Coordinates of N, CA and C and ligand atoms in Angstrom, one line a residue:
M7 N -123.3 -60.2 4.4 CA -122.4 -61.4 4.6 C -121.2 -60.9 5.3
I8 N -120.6 -61.6 6.3 CA -119.4 -61.0 7.0 C -118.3 -62.2 6.4
L9 N -117.1 -61.4 6.4 CA -116.0 -62.4 6.0 C -115.0 -62.2 7.2
I10 N -114.8 -63.3 8.1 CA -114.0 -63.2 9.2 C -112.8 -63.8 9.1
G11 N -111.6 -63.3 9.3 CA -110.5 -64.3 9.4 C -109.0 -63.4 9.9
P12 N -108.0 -64.1 10.3 CA -106.7 -63.3 10.6 C -106.5 -62.1 9.8
P13 N -105.6 -61.0 9.9 CA -104.8 -60.4 8.9 C -104.2 -61.3 8.0
G14 N -104.3 -61.1 6.7 CA -103.5 -61.8 5.8 C -104.1 -63.1 5.4
S15 N -105.2 -63.3 5.6 CA -105.8 -64.6 5.3 C -106.5 -64.6 4.1
G16 N -106.6 -63.4 3.5 CA -107.1 -63.2 1.8 C -108.6 -62.7 1.7
K17 N -109.2 -62.4 2.9 CA -110.6 -62.1 2.9 C -110.8 -60.9 2.0
G18 N -109.8 -59.9 2.0 CA -109.9 -58.7 1.3 C -110.1 -58.9 0.0
T19 N -108.9 -59.9 -0.5 CA -109.4 -60.0 -2.2 C -110.4 -60.8 -2.6
Q20 N -111.0 -61.7 -1.5 CA -112.0 -62.4 -1.7 C -113.4 -61.4 -1.9
A21 N -113.4 -60.8 -0.9 CA -114.4 -59.7 -0.7 C -114.5 -59.1 -2.0
R22 N -113.6 -58.5 -2.5 CA -113.5 -57.7 -3.7 C -114.0 -58.6 -5.0
L23 N -113.6 -59.7 -5.0 CA -114.2 -60.5 -6.1 C -115.4 -60.9 -5.8
L24 N -115.8 -61.3 -5.0 CA -117.4 -61.7 -4.5 C -118.2 -60.4 -4.8
S25 N -117.6 -59.2 -4.5 CA -118.5 -57.9 -4.6 C -119.0 -57.8 -6.1
K26 N -118.0 -57.9 -7.2 CA -118.0 -58.0 -8.4 C -119.2 -58.9 -8.9
R27 N -118.9 -60.1 -8.4 CA -119.6 -61.2 -8.9 C -121.1 -61.1 -8.4
L28 N -121.4 -60.5 -7.3 CA -122.6 -60.5 -6.7 C -123.5 -59.0 -6.8
K29 N -122.4 -58.4 -7.2 CA -123.0 -57.0 -7.5 C -123.5 -56.1 -6.2
I30 N -122.7 -56.5 -5.4 CA -123.1 -55.8 -3.8 C -122.0 -55.3 -3.6
P31 N -122.0 -54.0 -2.5 CA -120.8 -53.2 -2.1 C -119.9 -54.2 -1.3
H32 N -118.4 -53.9 -1.4 CA -117.6 -54.6 -0.4 C -117.3 -53.7 0.5
I33 N -117.5 -53.7 1.9 CA -117.3 -52.6 2.7 C -115.9 -53.0 3.7
S34 N -115.0 -52.6 3.5 CA -114.0 -52.8 4.4 C -113.8 -51.6 5.2
T35 N -113.7 -51.8 6.4 CA -113.6 -51.0 7.6 C -112.0 -50.6 7.5
G36 N -111.0 -51.5 7.4 CA -109.7 -51.2 7.0 C -109.6 -50.1 6.0
D37 N -110.1 -50.4 4.8 CA -109.8 -49.4 3.7 C -110.2 -48.3 3.8
I38 N -111.7 -47.9 4.6 CA -112.1 -46.7 5.0 C -111.5 -45.9 5.8
L39 N -110.6 -46.6 6.9 CA -109.7 -45.9 7.7 C -108.7 -45.7 7.2
R40 N -107.8 -46.4 6.3 CA -106.6 -46.1 5.5 C -106.8 -44.8 4.7
E41 N -107.9 -44.6 3.8 CA -108.3 -43.6 3.0 C -108.2 -42.3 3.7
A42 N -109.1 -42.5 5.3 CA -109.3 -41.5 6.1 C -107.9 -41.0 6.5
V43 N -106.9 -41.8 7.1 CA -105.5 -41.5 7.2 C -105.0 -40.8 6.2
K44 N -105.2 -41.4 5.1 CA -104.4 -40.6 3.8 C -104.7 -39.4 3.6
N45 N -106.0 -39.0 3.9 CA -106.6 -37.6 3.5 C -106.4 -36.7 5.0
Q46 N -105.9 -37.5 6.1 CA -105.9 -36.8 7.3 C -107.1 -36.2 7.7
T47 N -108.5 -36.8 7.4 CA -109.6 -36.1 8.2 C -109.7 -36.4 9.6
Q48 N -110.6 -36.1 10.3 CA -110.8 -36.1 11.6 C -110.8 -37.2 12.0
L49 N -111.5 -38.2 11.4 CA -111.6 -39.7 11.6 C -110.2 -40.4 11.5
G50 N -109.5 -39.8 10.4 CA -108.0 -40.6 10.1 C -106.9 -40.4 11.1
Q51 N -107.4 -38.9 11.8 CA -106.1 -38.4 12.7 C -106.5 -39.2 14.1
E52 N -107.7 -39.5 14.2 CA -108.1 -40.0 15.5 C -107.7 -41.8 15.3
A53 N -108.0 -42.4 14.2 CA -107.5 -43.6 13.9 C -106.2 -44.1 13.7
Q54 N -105.4 -43.0 13.5 CA -103.9 -43.5 12.9 C -103.2 -44.2 14.3
A55 N -103.1 -43.5 15.2 CA -102.3 -44.0 16.3 C -102.6 -45.5 16.7
Y56 N -103.9 -45.9 16.6 CA -104.4 -47.3 16.9 C -103.9 -48.2 15.8
M57 N -104.0 -47.5 14.4 CA -103.5 -48.5 13.5 C -102.1 -48.7 13.2
E58 N -101.4 -47.9 13.8 CA -99.9 -47.9 13.6 C -99.3 -49.0 14.5
K59 N -100.2 -49.3 15.9 CA -99.7 -50.0 16.6 C -100.4 -51.5 16.5
G60 N -101.3 -51.4 15.6 CA -101.8 -52.9 15.3 C -103.2 -53.0 16.2
E61 N -103.4 -51.9 17.1 CA -104.6 -52.1 18.1 C -106.0 -51.6 17.1
L62 N -107.1 -52.0 17.9 CA -108.3 -51.7 17.2 C -108.6 -50.4 17.6
V63 N -109.3 -49.6 16.5 CA -110.0 -48.3 16.7 C -111.4 -48.6 17.4
P64 N -111.6 -47.4 18.3 CA -112.6 -47.8 19.4 C -113.8 -48.3 18.5
D65 N -114.8 -49.1 19.3 CA -116.0 -49.5 18.8 C -117.1 -48.3 18.4
N66 N -117.1 -47.1 19.1 CA -118.3 -46.4 18.8 C -117.7 -45.7 17.5
V67 N -116.5 -45.4 17.4 CA -116.0 -44.8 16.0 C -116.6 -45.8 14.7
I68 N -116.0 -47.0 14.8 CA -116.3 -48.2 14.0 C -117.9 -48.4 13.5
I69 N -118.6 -48.1 14.6 CA -120.1 -48.3 14.3 C -120.6 -47.1 13.6
E70 N -120.0 -45.8 13.9 CA -120.4 -44.7 13.3 C -120.2 -44.8 11.6
I71 N -119.0 -45.5 11.4 CA -118.5 -45.6 10.1 C -119.6 -46.4 9.2
I72 N -119.9 -47.7 10.0 CA -120.8 -48.7 9.4 C -122.2 -48.2 9.2
K73 N -122.8 -47.4 10.1 CA -124.1 -46.9 10.1 C -124.2 -45.8 8.7
E74 N -123.1 -45.1 8.5 CA -123.3 -44.2 7.6 C -122.9 -45.0 6.3
R75 N -122.2 -45.7 6.1 CA -121.8 -46.6 4.8 C -123.3 -47.4 4.8
I76 N -123.8 -48.2 5.5 CA -124.7 -49.1 4.9 C -126.2 -48.3 4.8
S77 N -126.2 -47.0 5.0 CA -127.2 -46.2 4.9 C -127.3 -45.7 3.3
R78 N -126.4 -45.7 2.6 CA -126.3 -45.4 1.1 C -127.1 -46.2 0.6
P79 N -127.8 -45.6 -0.7 CA -128.5 -46.4 -1.5 C -127.9 -47.6 -2.3
D80 N -126.5 -47.7 -2.5 CA -125.9 -49.0 -3.1 C -126.0 -50.1 -2.0
C81 N -126.5 -49.9 -0.8 CA -126.4 -50.9 0.0 C -127.8 -51.6 0.1
E82 N -128.7 -51.3 -0.6 CA -130.1 -51.7 -0.6 C -130.0 -53.5 -0.8
K83 N -129.5 -53.9 -1.6 CA -129.5 -55.1 -1.9 C -128.5 -56.3 -1.0
G84 N -127.9 -55.7 0.0 CA -126.9 -56.4 0.7 C -125.5 -55.9 0.2
Y85 N -124.6 -56.4 1.2 CA -123.2 -56.1 1.2 C -122.3 -57.1 1.7
I86 N -121.2 -56.9 1.6 CA -120.1 -57.8 2.3 C -119.1 -57.2 3.3
F87 N -119.2 -57.4 4.5 CA -118.5 -56.6 5.4 C -117.0 -57.7 5.5
D88 N -115.9 -56.7 5.4 CA -114.7 -57.4 5.2 C -114.0 -56.8 6.8
G89 N -113.7 -57.5 7.7 CA -112.9 -56.7 8.5 C -113.9 -56.1 9.8
F90 N -115.0 -56.3 9.8 CA -116.0 -55.8 10.7 C -117.1 -57.2 10.8
P91 N -117.6 -57.2 12.0 CA -117.4 -56.9 13.3 C -116.2 -57.7 13.7
R92 N -115.2 -57.0 14.6 CA -114.1 -57.3 15.2 C -114.1 -57.5 16.5
T93 N -115.2 -57.3 17.2 CA -115.3 -57.5 18.7 C -116.7 -57.8 19.0
L94 N -116.8 -58.4 20.1 CA -118.2 -58.6 20.5 C -119.2 -57.7 20.5
T95 N -118.7 -56.3 21.1 CA -119.6 -55.2 21.1 C -120.0 -54.7 20.0
Q96 N -119.0 -54.8 18.5 CA -119.3 -54.7 17.5 C -120.6 -55.6 16.7
A97 N -120.3 -56.8 17.2 CA -121.4 -57.9 16.6 C -122.5 -57.5 17.2
R98 N -122.6 -57.3 18.4 CA -124.0 -57.1 19.2 C -124.6 -55.7 18.7
M99 N -123.8 -54.6 18.3 CA -124.3 -53.3 18.0 C -124.9 -53.9 16.5
L100 N -124.2 -54.6 15.5 CA -124.7 -54.9 14.4 C -125.9 -55.4 14.5
D101 N -125.9 -56.4 15.5 CA -127.6 -57.1 15.5 C -128.6 -56.1 15.8
R102 N -128.5 -55.1 16.6 CA -129.2 -54.0 16.9 C -129.4 -53.2 15.7
I103 N -128.6 -53.0 14.8 CA -128.6 -52.0 13.7 C -129.8 -53.0 12.8
F104 N -129.4 -54.3 12.6 CA -130.0 -55.1 11.6 C -131.6 -55.1 12.1
K105 N -131.8 -55.1 13.4 CA -133.3 -55.2 13.6 C -134.0 -54.1 13.6
E106 N -133.2 -52.8 13.7 CA -133.8 -51.5 13.6 C -134.3 -51.4 12.2
K107 N -133.4 -52.0 11.2 CA -133.7 -52.0 9.8 C -134.6 -53.1 9.3
N108 N -134.7 -54.1 10.0 CA -135.6 -55.1 9.6 C -134.9 -56.1 8.6
K109 N -133.7 -56.2 9.0 CA -132.8 -56.9 7.9 C -132.2 -58.2 8.7
E110 N -131.7 -59.1 8.1 CA -131.1 -60.2 8.5 C -129.9 -60.5 8.0
L111 N -128.8 -60.9 9.0 CA -127.3 -61.5 8.4 C -127.7 -62.7 7.9
D112 N -127.1 -62.9 6.6 CA -127.3 -64.1 5.9 C -126.1 -65.2 6.4
L113 N -125.2 -64.6 6.3 CA -124.0 -65.5 6.6 C -122.7 -65.0 7.1
V114 N -121.9 -65.9 7.8 CA -120.6 -65.2 8.0 C -119.7 -66.7 7.9
I115 N -118.8 -66.0 6.9 CA -117.5 -67.1 6.4 C -116.3 -66.7 7.1
Q116 N -115.8 -68.1 7.8 CA -114.6 -67.8 8.5 C -113.4 -68.5 7.7
F117 N -112.3 -67.6 7.4 CA -111.2 -67.8 6.9 C -110.3 -68.5 7.9
K118 N -110.0 -69.8 7.6 CA -108.9 -70.7 8.4 C -107.8 -70.6 7.7
I119 N -106.6 -70.5 8.2 CA -105.3 -70.5 7.7 C -104.1 -70.9 8.7
T120 N -103.2 -71.5 8.2 CA -102.2 -72.0 8.9 C -101.1 -70.8 9.1
D121 N -100.4 -70.6 10.4 CA -99.4 -69.5 10.7 C -98.5 -69.2 9.4
E122 N -97.8 -70.4 9.1 CA -97.0 -70.4 8.0 C -97.5 -69.6 7.0
S123 N -98.7 -69.8 6.4 CA -99.1 -69.1 5.2 C -99.4 -67.6 5.4
L124 N -99.7 -67.6 6.8 CA -100.1 -66.0 7.2 C -98.6 -65.1 7.0
T125 N -97.6 -65.8 7.7 CA -96.5 -65.1 7.7 C -96.1 -64.6 6.2
K126 N -95.9 -65.6 5.1 CA -95.6 -65.4 3.8 C -96.5 -64.3 3.4
R127 N -97.9 -64.3 3.6 CA -98.8 -63.5 2.9 C -98.6 -61.9 3.5
L128 N -98.3 -61.8 4.7 CA -98.0 -60.7 5.4 C -96.7 -60.0 5.1
S129 N -95.8 -60.6 5.0 CA -94.5 -60.2 4.6 C -94.0 -60.1 3.3
G130 N -94.8 -60.3 2.3 CA -94.8 -60.4 1.0 C -95.8 -59.4 0.4
R131 N -96.6 -59.0 1.1 CA -97.9 -57.9 0.6 C -97.6 -56.8 0.3
L132 N -97.9 -56.1 -0.9 CA -97.8 -54.9 -1.5 C -99.1 -54.7 -1.8
I133 N -99.1 -53.2 -1.5 CA -100.7 -52.5 -1.9 C -100.4 -51.1 -2.7
C134 N -101.3 -51.2 -3.7 CA -101.1 -49.9 -4.4 C -101.6 -48.8 -3.8
S135 N -100.6 -47.9 -3.9 CA -101.2 -46.6 -3.0 C -102.1 -45.9 -3.7
K136 N -102.6 -46.0 -5.0 CA -103.8 -45.2 -5.7 C -105.0 -46.0 -5.4
C137 N -105.0 -47.3 -5.8 CA -106.3 -48.2 -5.8 C -106.5 -49.0 -4.9
G138 N -105.5 -49.4 -4.1 CA -105.5 -50.2 -3.1 C -105.5 -51.6 -3.6
A139 N -105.3 -52.1 -4.7 CA -105.2 -53.2 -5.3 C -104.1 -54.0 -4.4
D140 N -104.3 -55.4 -4.1 CA -102.9 -56.1 -3.7 C -102.2 -57.1 -4.1
Y141 N -100.9 -57.0 -3.9 CA -99.9 -58.0 -4.7 C -99.3 -58.8 -3.6
N142 N -98.6 -59.9 -4.1 CA -97.4 -60.4 -3.0 C -96.4 -61.0 -3.7
L143 N -95.2 -60.6 -3.1 CA -93.9 -61.0 -3.6 C -93.4 -62.5 -3.7
Y144 N -94.4 -63.2 -3.0 CA -94.1 -64.7 -3.3 C -95.1 -65.3 -4.1
F145 N -96.2 -64.8 -4.5 CA -97.1 -65.5 -5.2 C -98.3 -64.7 -6.1
K146 N -98.1 -63.4 -5.8 CA -98.8 -62.5 -7.0 C -98.2 -61.2 -7.4
L147 N -96.9 -61.3 -8.2 CA -96.2 -60.2 -8.7 C -97.0 -59.6 -9.6
P148 N -96.8 -58.2 -9.6 CA -97.0 -57.3 -10.6 C -96.5 -57.5 -12.1
R149 N -96.8 -57.3 -13.0 CA -96.3 -57.5 -14.5 C -94.8 -56.5 -14.5
V150 N -95.1 -55.4 -14.0 CA -94.0 -54.5 -13.9 C -93.4 -54.3 -12.2
E151 N -92.1 -54.6 -11.9 CA -91.9 -54.4 -10.7 C -92.4 -53.2 -9.9
G152 N -93.4 -53.2 -8.8 CA -93.4 -51.9 -8.0 C -94.5 -51.2 -8.5
I153 N -95.1 -51.6 -9.6 CA -96.1 -50.9 -10.4 C -97.4 -51.8 -10.5
C154 N -98.8 -50.8 -10.0 CA -99.9 -51.5 -10.3 C -100.1 -52.1 -11.5
D155 N -100.8 -53.2 -12.0 CA -101.3 -53.6 -13.5 C -102.3 -52.9 -13.6
R156 N -103.2 -52.6 -12.6 CA -104.8 -52.0 -12.8 C -104.8 -50.4 -13.4
C157 N -103.7 -49.7 -12.3 CA -104.0 -48.2 -12.3 C -102.5 -47.4 -12.5
G158 N -101.5 -48.3 -12.5 CA -99.8 -47.7 -12.7 C -99.6 -47.0 -11.3
G159 N -100.3 -47.1 -10.4 CA -99.8 -46.7 -9.1 C -98.9 -47.2 -8.6
N160 N -97.9 -46.6 -7.5 CA -97.0 -47.4 -7.0 C -97.3 -48.4 -5.8
L161 N -96.5 -49.6 -5.9 CA -96.9 -50.4 -4.9 C -95.8 -50.3 -3.6
L162 N -96.5 -50.4 -2.6 CA -95.7 -50.2 -1.1 C -96.3 -51.5 -0.2
P163 N -95.4 -51.5 0.8 CA -95.9 -52.6 1.9 C -96.8 -51.9 2.7
R164 N -97.5 -52.2 3.6 CA -98.6 -51.6 4.3 C -97.9 -51.3 5.7
Q165 N -98.0 -50.1 6.1 CA -97.2 -49.7 7.3 C -97.5 -50.9 8.4
D166 N -98.7 -51.1 8.7 CA -99.1 -52.2 9.7 C -98.5 -53.6 9.5
D167 N -97.9 -53.8 8.5 CA -97.4 -55.1 7.8 C -95.9 -55.5 8.5
K168 N -95.4 -54.5 9.2 CA -94.2 -54.6 9.7 C -94.2 -55.8 10.9
K169 N -92.8 -56.4 11.1 CA -93.1 -57.6 12.1 C -93.8 -57.4 13.1
S170 N -93.3 -56.4 14.1 CA -93.7 -56.1 15.2 C -95.0 -55.8 15.6
V171 N -95.8 -55.0 14.3 CA -97.2 -54.6 14.4 C -97.8 -55.9 14.1
V172 N -97.5 -56.7 13.2 CA -98.2 -57.9 12.7 C -98.4 -58.8 14.0
T173 N -97.4 -59.0 14.7 CA -97.6 -59.7 15.9 C -98.6 -59.2 16.9
N174 N -98.6 -58.3 17.0 CA -99.9 -57.4 17.9 C -101.0 -57.6 17.2
R175 N -101.3 -57.5 15.7 CA -102.7 -57.7 15.1 C -103.0 -59.1 15.1
L176 N -102.0 -60.0 15.3 CA -102.4 -61.5 15.3 C -103.1 -61.6 16.8
K177 N -102.4 -61.1 17.8 CA -102.7 -61.2 19.1 C -104.2 -60.6 19.6
V178 N -104.3 -59.4 18.8 CA -105.6 -59.0 18.9 C -106.7 -59.6 18.3
F179 N -106.2 -60.3 17.2 CA -107.3 -61.5 16.4 C -107.9 -62.2 17.3
K180 N -106.7 -62.9 17.9 CA -107.1 -64.2 18.9 C -107.9 -63.6 20.2
N181 N -107.4 -62.6 20.7 CA -108.1 -62.1 22.1 C -109.5 -61.3 21.8
Q182 N -109.6 -60.7 20.7 CA -110.9 -59.8 20.5 C -111.8 -60.4 19.4
T183 N -111.2 -61.0 18.2 CA -111.9 -61.2 17.1 C -112.5 -62.7 17.3
K184 N -111.8 -63.4 18.1 CA -112.2 -64.9 18.1 C -113.5 -65.1 18.7
P185 N -113.8 -64.5 19.9 CA -115.0 -64.5 20.5 C -116.3 -64.1 19.5
V186 N -116.0 -63.4 18.4 CA -116.8 -62.8 17.8 C -117.5 -64.1 16.8
L187 N -116.4 -65.0 16.6 CA -116.9 -66.4 15.7 C -117.6 -67.2 16.5
N188 N -117.4 -67.2 17.9 CA -118.4 -68.2 18.9 C -119.4 -67.6 18.9
Y189 N -119.7 -66.2 18.7 CA -120.9 -65.5 18.8 C -122.0 -65.9 17.7
Y190 N -121.4 -65.9 16.5 CA -122.2 -66.2 15.3 C -122.3 -67.7 15.0
Q191 N -121.2 -68.7 15.7 CA -121.4 -70.0 15.9 C -122.8 -70.2 16.5
K192 N -123.0 -69.8 17.6 CA -124.2 -69.8 18.4 C -125.1 -69.7 17.6
Q193 N -125.4 -68.7 16.8 CA -126.5 -68.2 16.1 C -126.4 -69.3 14.6
S194 N -125.6 -70.1 14.5 CA -125.5 -71.2 13.5 C -125.5 -70.4 12.2
K195 N -124.7 -69.3 12.3 CA -124.5 -68.6 11.0 C -123.1 -68.8 10.2
I196 N -122.2 -69.7 10.6 CA -121.0 -69.6 10.3 C -120.6 -70.8 9.1
K197 N -120.0 -70.4 8.0 CA -119.4 -71.4 7.3 C -117.9 -71.5 7.3
T198 N -117.3 -72.4 7.3 CA -115.6 -72.4 7.2 C -114.9 -72.8 6.1
I199 N -114.0 -71.8 5.7 CA -113.3 -72.2 4.5 C -111.8 -72.2 4.6
D200 N -111.1 -73.3 3.9 CA -109.8 -73.3 4.1 C -108.8 -72.4 3.1
A201 N -108.6 -71.2 3.9 CA -108.0 -70.2 3.2 C -106.3 -70.4 3.0
D202 N -105.8 -71.6 3.1 CA -104.5 -71.9 2.6 C -104.4 -71.7 1.0
K203 N -105.4 -72.1 0.5 CA -105.4 -72.3 -1.0 C -105.0 -71.0 -1.8
K204 N -104.8 -71.2 -3.1 CA -104.4 -69.9 -4.2 C -105.6 -69.4 -4.1
S205 N -105.6 -67.9 -4.5 CA -106.8 -67.1 -4.6 C -107.9 -67.5 -5.5
E206 N -107.5 -68.2 -6.9 CA -108.6 -68.3 -7.7 C -109.4 -69.7 -7.3
N207 N -108.6 -70.6 -6.6 CA -109.1 -71.8 -5.9 C -110.1 -71.4 -4.8
L208 N -109.6 -70.5 -4.1 CA -110.4 -70.1 -3.0 C -111.8 -69.5 -3.6
N209 N -111.6 -68.8 -4.6 CA -112.8 -68.2 -5.0 C -114.0 -69.1 -5.5
Q210 N -113.4 -70.3 -6.3 CA -114.2 -71.0 -6.7 C -115.0 -71.8 -5.5
E211 N -114.3 -72.2 -4.5 CA -114.9 -72.8 -3.3 C -116.0 -72.1 -2.4
L212 N -115.4 -70.8 -2.7 CA -116.3 -69.7 -1.6 C -117.7 -69.5 -2.7
L213 N -117.5 -69.5 -4.1 CA -119.0 -69.2 -4.7 C -119.7 -70.4 -4.4
Q214 N -119.2 -72.0 -4.6 CA -120.0 -73.0 -4.3 C -120.6 -72.9 -2.9
L215 N -119.7 -72.6 -1.8 CA -120.3 -72.6 -0.5 C -121.5 -71.7 -0.4
I216 N -121.6 -70.4 -1.0 CA -122.5 -69.7 -1.1 C -123.5 -69.9 -1.8
N217 N -123.3 -71.0 -2.8 CA -124.4 -71.5 -3.9 C -124.8 -70.4 -4.8
V218 N -123.6 -69.7 -5.4 CA -124.1 -68.9 -6.6 C -123.6 -69.8 -7.8
E219 N -124.6 -69.7 -8.6 CA -124.2 -70.2 -10.2 C -124.0 -69.3 -10.8
V220 N -122.9 -69.8 -11.7 CA -122.3 -68.4 -12.6 C -122.5 -69.1 -14.2
N221 N -123.1 -68.2 -14.9 CA -123.2 -68.4 -16.1 C -122.0 -68.0 -17.0
P222 N -122.0 -68.5 -18.4 CA -120.6 -68.2 -19.1 C -120.1 -66.8 -19.1
N223 N -120.9 -65.8 -18.9 CA -120.3 -64.6 -19.0 C -120.0 -63.9 -17.9
G224 N -120.0 -64.9 -16.7 CA -119.4 -64.5 -15.4 C -120.4 -63.8 -14.6
L225 N -121.7 -63.7 -15.0 CA -122.7 -62.9 -14.3 C -123.5 -64.0 -13.4
P226 N -123.8 -63.6 -12.0 CA -124.7 -64.4 -11.3 C -126.1 -64.9 -12.0
E227 N -126.3 -66.1 -12.0 CA -127.8 -66.4 -12.6 C -128.8 -66.5 -11.2
K228 N -128.1 -67.2 -10.3 CA -129.0 -67.5 -9.1 C -128.0 -67.1 -8.1
Q229 N -128.4 -66.8 -7.0 CA -127.8 -66.6 -5.7 C -128.7 -67.1 -4.4
S230 N -128.1 -67.4 -3.8 CA -128.6 -67.6 -2.3 C -127.7 -67.8 -1.1
F231 N -127.7 -67.5 -0.2 CA -126.8 -67.6 0.9 C -127.2 -68.6 2.0
P232 N -127.3 -69.9 1.7 CA -127.5 -70.8 2.8 C -126.9 -71.0 4.1
A233 N -127.5 -70.4 5.1 CA -126.6 -70.3 6.6 C -127.0 -71.8 6.8
E234 N -125.9 -72.3 7.7 CA -126.2 -73.7 8.2 C -127.4 -74.1 8.9
S235 N -128.2 -73.0 9.7 CA -129.3 -73.2 10.2 C -130.5 -73.3 9.2
K236 N -130.3 -72.6 8.1 CA -131.5 -73.0 7.2 C -131.4 -74.1 6.4
E237 N -130.1 -74.6 6.5 CA -130.0 -76.2 5.8 C -130.6 -77.4 6.3
E238 N -130.5 -77.2 8.0 CA -131.0 -78.2 8.6 C -132.3 -78.3 8.9
Ligands
AMP30 P1 -107.5 -54.5 8.2 O1 -107.2 -53.9 6.8 O2 -108.9 -55.0 8.1 O3 -106.5 -55.4 8.7 O4 -107.6 -53.1 9.2 C1 -106.6 -52.5 9.4 C2 -106.8 -51.8 11.0 O5 -107.6 -50.9 11.0 C3 -106.6 -52.6 12.1 O6 -105.6 -53.3 12.5 C4 -107.5 -51.7 12.9 O7 -106.4 -50.9 13.7 C5 -108.6 -50.7 12.4 N1 -109.7 -51.4 12.0 C6 -110.1 -51.9 10.8 N2 -111.7 -52.4 11.0 C7 -111.7 -52.4 12.2 C8 -112.7 -52.8 13.4 N3 -113.9 -53.3 12.7 N4 -112.5 -52.3 14.5 C9 -111.6 -51.8 15.2 N5 -110.5 -51.3 14.3 C10 -110.7 -51.8 12.9

């Protein structure tokens, strides 16, 4: 499954929730790259300059990350991509990888959101420097100011949430990632969700959309991912 939406549309939070519910990994290229930058690995050093400007990291670098990640055993039963693919080249390369592996993409979920909500989410966003959990000064405060509820790490704004960088990231989304939506539209793989909602409501809607029935313990009883093409 692929989640696509502009930066700040909440796809990371939803991908984490879905990953827990469906017990399949959440693969965020942004998280992988941030970790690499933090540890100053070769990948991190290569990616850093692009990320600081809000530009995309080159396709070949991203594809290598993805190939390595999905070849791990925890990916055998499927996975959720968040922030990938972001260009037409990445989408085409992913199709090729699936073909080689004899796998099929089930579903692409488009997160639609107004510019007003986006600005609030990005300007208020805080990330735990230790575990990556996200908070927001407008609607998701931690219990103790500046401290992560989950692991006690320090909460900091993301470097690329600065106003000038955000403007560029949104421009990059419009120019380079929107064509990816058309690409999947043509394959009848897309379902759209109104991402202006609160996180809990959005999650409920998302679960209904992908047709996951949940028993009282919160564990999935039945799951299927009906793409629009399969419903028709
Ligand atoms: P994200 O956390 O998904 O917003 O990603 C943060 C930054 O990482 C982006 O602004 C890009 O610089 C880089 N990045 C993440 N995913 C990709 C991708 N699929 N292709 C190119 N660059 C990416």
